[in-house]
Amino acid sequence: MAAETAKATRREQLLAIAAGLFAEKGFKNTTVRDIADASGILSGSLYHHFDSKESMVDEILSTFQEELFAAYDAVLASDAESRAKIERAVRLSFEAIDQHPHEVAIFQNDAGYLGAFERFGYLAERNAQSREVWVALLTEGVAAGALRQDLDIELTYRFIRDTVWVAVKWYRPGGRHSHTEVADQYLTILLDGISTTTPQLHERP
Amino acid sequence: MAAETAKATRREQLLAIAAGLFAEKGFKNTTVRDIADASGILSGSLYHHFDSKESMVDEILSTFQEELFAAYDAVLASDAESRAKIERAVRLSFEAIDQHPHEVAIFQNDAGYLGAFERFGYLAERNAQSREVWVALLTEGVAAGALRQDLDIELTYRFIRDTVWVAVKWYRPGGRHSHTEVADQYLTILLDGISTTTPQLHERP
DNA sequence: GTCTATACCGCGATAGAC
DNA sequence: GTCTATCGCGGTATAGAC
């Protein structure tokens, strides 16, 4: 297994370099030569490790998604309170942005383009799966009385999904705010809003 | 001026077609031949109207941004109450998504790539300008007591900016929700949160 | 596992006829 | 204002030497 690890390590090195470039410049805008240059080898040599540029991004995304959705499933299956589950799902997402910023960025920026190919059909499936997770959490939250009764679940789901993942555009691991701090601020806004007036019972004397 | 209108109209037709393709597939991923095909002419003919593909996206973005920022300036300069100004700025943004979805999508998806060229330096300037508008509105809101004192202005600005514009990914003009309905839901969440518990005074017995 | 060399294609753009 | 024809570049990918 030592030999296998070494082999896998080289592969993963190259994938990590590719992921950084894909995230920074976009899949289509990153050339095979860019990846080779950044790896210190020539473009032809990359094809000893991978079939194609598409194969590289495929492996990057599918590996990440597998890990991420296993984590979501664990939250959904847990027996915590409704509100706690929602908080954990949100924190999980910011943690993913912290630990896999390139993968998240690639998914955010290029899933639309890649999803058009049959090979990347699983991206749409994962999207549907994510929707199910959140709709379940929100529906449960409303039923349990933890969330407002008048919420449009579908709209709220889209807001949460987009507003969480879009943070990858500016969040930098090791920057001024930790991912837990960002999650705290986000949850405060999401759950209680930015206004000083109380919700439901509008206004005070 | 009738002749001029006809001339401008042809130009604008082509730009509108290009904008749709840029928004759908991305700037880099849209070929000059795609645009020509969709316009019913050959690729060479496009160069009678425009210098280059870059010129096209330049004209699309700069025209839109000029209009948008004039609207923001009007809100900022108005003498409405702090909270009302914030609401108007948000509604303005959803209105822009409704009326210029292609332009917003192009900006969201390709500003990063395009901004690297000197020619598109104004994109970064506009970004800074937008930040100034929002930081001013939020600072004013906190000072006036309309917003929580403990808000991280910078973080809140980024949340609002991203969470508003990202709606272009799923909002469809003429779809199930009008842009005003979406803005209503968004403002409700932003200002008051989705939770049923009251803010500030955390917890109950 | 990497390099040399190269095939092949689609891209943005141009020149001149109509 | 559009078409025909074409150039030159840079992209992905391949074959075989080292």
Short mmCIF file of C-alpha atoms in Angstrom, two decimals, chain B:
data_model
loop_
_atom_site.label_atom_id
_atom_site.label_comp_id
_atom_site.label_asym_id
_atom_site.label_seq_id
_atom_site.Cartn_x
_atom_site.Cartn_y
_atom_site.Cartn_z
CA MET B 1 -32.95 60.52 -36.38
CA ALA B 2 -35.09 57.84 -38.02
CA ALA B 3 -32.07 56.60 -39.96
CA GLU B 4 -29.98 56.62 -36.83
CA THR B 5 -32.60 54.65 -34.96
CA ALA B 6 -32.68 52.00 -37.68
CA LYS B 7 -28.91 51.73 -37.58
CA ALA B 8 -28.81 51.57 -33.80
CA THR B 9 -31.59 49.02 -33.86
CA ARG B 10 -29.59 46.58 -35.99
CA ARG B 11 -26.59 47.02 -33.71
CA GLU B 12 -28.76 46.46 -30.67
CA GLN B 13 -30.37 43.39 -32.18
CA LEU B 14 -26.98 41.81 -32.62
CA LEU B 15 -25.89 42.85 -29.14
CA ALA B 16 -29.05 41.39 -27.64
CA ILE B 17 -28.43 38.07 -29.38
CA ALA B 18 -24.80 38.07 -28.25
CA ALA B 19 -25.82 38.94 -24.69
CA GLY B 20 -28.16 35.98 -24.57
CA LEU B 21 -25.44 33.61 -25.68
CA PHE B 22 -22.78 35.10 -23.41
CA ALA B 23 -25.16 34.78 -20.47
CA GLU B 24 -26.08 31.21 -21.30
CA LYS B 25 -22.71 29.73 -22.15
CA GLY B 26 -20.16 32.22 -20.90
CA PHE B 27 -18.09 34.71 -22.86
CA LYS B 28 -15.12 32.49 -23.59
CA ASN B 29 -17.32 29.60 -24.48
CA THR B 30 -19.42 31.53 -26.98
CA THR B 31 -17.83 31.69 -30.42
CA VAL B 32 -18.19 34.46 -32.95
CA ARG B 33 -19.68 31.83 -35.21
CA ASP B 34 -22.34 31.03 -32.57
CA ILE B 35 -23.38 34.67 -32.53
CA ALA B 36 -23.43 34.89 -36.30
CA ASP B 37 -25.46 31.66 -36.62
CA ALA B 38 -28.02 32.90 -34.13
CA SER B 39 -28.23 36.17 -36.04
CA GLY B 40 -28.70 34.46 -39.40
CA ILE B 41 -25.50 35.83 -40.92
CA LEU B 42 -21.93 34.60 -41.32
CA SER B 43 -19.19 35.25 -38.82
CA GLY B 44 -17.23 37.59 -41.07
CA SER B 45 -20.27 39.85 -41.41
CA LEU B 46 -20.27 40.57 -37.69
CA TYR B 47 -17.05 42.49 -38.14
CA HIS B 48 -18.85 45.07 -40.21
CA HIS B 49 -20.65 46.04 -37.00
CA PHE B 50 -18.06 45.41 -34.29
CA ASP B 51 -14.29 45.45 -33.97
CA SER B 52 -14.08 42.25 -31.99
CA LYS B 53 -15.91 39.89 -29.67
CA GLU B 54 -14.48 41.85 -26.75
CA SER B 55 -15.98 45.07 -28.10
CA MET B 56 -19.38 43.43 -28.05
CA VAL B 57 -19.28 42.37 -24.42
CA ASP B 58 -17.73 45.70 -23.54
CA GLU B 59 -20.64 47.62 -25.03
CA ILE B 60 -23.14 45.27 -23.38
CA LEU B 61 -21.67 45.65 -19.91
CA SER B 62 -20.77 49.34 -19.92
CA THR B 63 -24.19 50.39 -21.19
CA PHE B 64 -25.93 48.36 -18.50
CA GLN B 65 -23.68 49.52 -15.68
CA GLU B 66 -24.14 53.16 -16.57
CA GLU B 67 -27.88 52.81 -16.22
CA LEU B 68 -27.71 50.76 -13.05
CA PHE B 69 -25.39 53.05 -11.14
CA ALA B 70 -27.35 56.13 -12.07
CA ALA B 71 -30.28 54.45 -10.30
CA TYR B 72 -28.20 53.62 -7.21
CA ASP B 73 -26.96 57.18 -7.01
CA ALA B 74 -30.52 58.45 -7.04
CA VAL B 75 -31.41 56.21 -4.09
CA LEU B 76 -28.35 57.23 -2.14
CA ALA B 77 -28.97 60.91 -2.75
CA SER B 78 -32.67 60.74 -1.81
CA ASP B 79 -33.82 61.97 1.58
CA ALA B 80 -35.87 58.89 2.47
CA GLU B 81 -35.49 57.10 5.79
CA SER B 82 -32.54 54.79 6.22
CA ARG B 83 -34.51 51.57 6.14
CA ALA B 84 -36.54 52.72 3.16
CA LYS B 85 -33.37 53.46 1.23
CA ILE B 86 -32.04 49.98 1.86
CA GLU B 87 -35.31 48.50 0.72
CA ARG B 88 -35.25 50.59 -2.43
CA ALA B 89 -31.67 49.60 -3.21
CA VAL B 90 -32.61 45.93 -2.87
CA ARG B 91 -35.72 46.29 -4.99
CA LEU B 92 -33.72 48.14 -7.60
CA SER B 93 -31.35 45.20 -7.87
CA PHE B 94 -34.09 42.63 -8.36
CA GLU B 95 -35.65 44.93 -10.92
CA ALA B 96 -32.33 44.99 -12.78
CA ILE B 97 -32.24 41.19 -12.73
CA ASP B 98 -35.75 41.20 -14.14
CA GLN B 99 -35.09 43.68 -16.90
CA HIS B 100 -31.51 42.85 -17.80
CA PRO B 101 -30.97 39.22 -16.84
CA HIS B 102 -28.37 38.60 -19.53
CA GLU B 103 -26.26 41.57 -18.58
CA VAL B 104 -26.35 40.66 -14.91
CA ALA B 105 -25.46 37.05 -15.66
CA ILE B 106 -22.52 38.06 -17.83
CA PHE B 107 -21.26 40.35 -15.12
CA GLN B 108 -21.66 37.66 -12.47
CA ASN B 109 -19.98 34.93 -14.48
CA ASP B 110 -17.33 36.67 -16.52
CA ALA B 111 -16.34 39.84 -14.67
CA GLY B 112 -13.51 37.95 -13.00
CA TYR B 113 -12.03 36.84 -16.28
CA LEU B 114 -12.68 40.06 -18.18
CA GLY B 115 -11.47 42.27 -15.35
CA ALA B 116 -7.94 41.02 -15.96
CA PHE B 117 -7.77 43.07 -19.18
CA GLU B 118 -7.00 46.79 -18.95
CA ARG B 119 -9.92 47.50 -21.20
CA PHE B 120 -12.32 46.25 -18.54
CA GLY B 121 -10.78 48.12 -15.65
CA TYR B 122 -14.07 49.92 -15.16
CA LEU B 123 -15.59 46.70 -13.86
CA ALA B 124 -13.42 46.86 -10.76
CA GLU B 125 -14.20 50.55 -10.37
CA ARG B 126 -17.91 49.84 -10.50
CA ASN B 127 -17.46 47.13 -7.91
CA ALA B 128 -15.77 49.60 -5.58
CA GLN B 129 -18.53 52.09 -6.26
CA SER B 130 -21.17 49.53 -5.36
CA ARG B 131 -19.34 48.78 -2.14
CA GLU B 132 -19.35 52.47 -1.24
CA VAL B 133 -23.07 52.73 -1.84
CA TRP B 134 -23.88 49.75 0.38
CA VAL B 135 -21.45 50.56 3.14
CA ALA B 136 -22.92 54.07 3.26
CA LEU B 137 -26.46 52.72 3.44
CA LEU B 138 -25.63 50.17 6.14
CA THR B 139 -23.57 52.59 8.22
CA GLU B 140 -26.42 55.07 8.05
CA GLY B 141 -28.84 52.32 9.02
CA VAL B 142 -26.85 51.37 12.12
CA ALA B 143 -26.38 55.01 13.12
CA ALA B 144 -30.09 55.68 12.77
CA GLY B 145 -30.88 52.68 14.95
CA ALA B 146 -32.71 50.85 12.19
CA LEU B 147 -30.13 48.07 12.04
CA ARG B 148 -28.51 46.01 14.79
CA GLN B 149 -25.52 47.66 16.42
CA ASP B 150 -23.45 44.49 16.32
CA LEU B 151 -23.48 44.07 12.54
CA ASP B 152 -20.17 43.56 10.78
CA ILE B 153 -20.79 46.11 8.02
CA GLU B 154 -18.24 44.68 5.63
CA LEU B 155 -19.51 41.13 6.00
CA THR B 156 -23.12 42.24 5.76
CA TYR B 157 -22.37 44.19 2.61
CA ARG B 158 -20.85 41.12 0.98
CA PHE B 159 -23.79 38.98 1.99
CA ILE B 160 -26.30 41.39 0.54
CA ARG B 161 -24.36 41.99 -2.65
CA ASP B 162 -23.85 38.29 -3.34
CA THR B 163 -27.21 37.07 -2.19
CA VAL B 164 -29.08 39.60 -4.30
CA TRP B 165 -27.20 39.13 -7.56
CA VAL B 166 -26.93 35.37 -7.33
CA ALA B 167 -30.70 35.26 -7.85
CA VAL B 168 -29.99 35.74 -11.55
CA LYS B 169 -29.06 32.06 -11.61
CA TRP B 170 -32.61 30.91 -11.10
CA TYR B 171 -34.93 33.90 -11.53
CA ARG B 172 -36.80 33.88 -14.84
CA PRO B 173 -38.70 36.99 -15.98
CA GLY B 174 -42.32 36.05 -16.45
CA GLY B 175 -41.93 32.99 -14.23
CA ARG B 176 -43.82 31.86 -11.16
CA HIS B 177 -42.75 34.80 -8.99
CA SER B 178 -42.54 38.44 -10.06
CA HIS B 179 -39.39 40.36 -9.22
CA THR B 180 -41.30 42.38 -6.65
CA GLU B 181 -42.49 39.20 -4.92
CA VAL B 182 -38.95 37.89 -4.82
CA ALA B 183 -37.74 41.20 -3.43
CA ASP B 184 -40.47 41.09 -0.77
CA GLN B 185 -39.47 37.61 0.38
CA TYR B 186 -35.82 38.53 0.31
CA LEU B 187 -36.31 41.69 2.35
CA THR B 188 -38.37 39.79 4.88
CA ILE B 189 -35.59 37.29 5.39
CA LEU B 190 -32.85 39.88 5.34
CA LEU B 191 -34.51 42.24 7.77
CA ASP B 192 -36.37 39.86 10.08
CA GLY B 193 -34.93 36.39 9.49
CA ILE B 194 -36.67 33.08 8.98
CA SER B 195 -36.88 32.10 12.64
CA THR B 196 -39.91 32.47 14.86
CA THR B 197 -37.82 33.37 17.89
CA THR B 198 -37.26 37.06 18.57
CA PRO B 199 -33.82 38.46 17.80
CA GLN B 200 -31.56 40.11 20.38
CA LEU B 201 -33.16 38.39 23.36
CA HIS B 202 -31.88 34.91 22.57
CA GLU B 203 -33.56 31.87 23.98
CA ARG B 204 -36.60 31.16 26.00
CA PRO B 205 -37.11 29.06 29.15
#
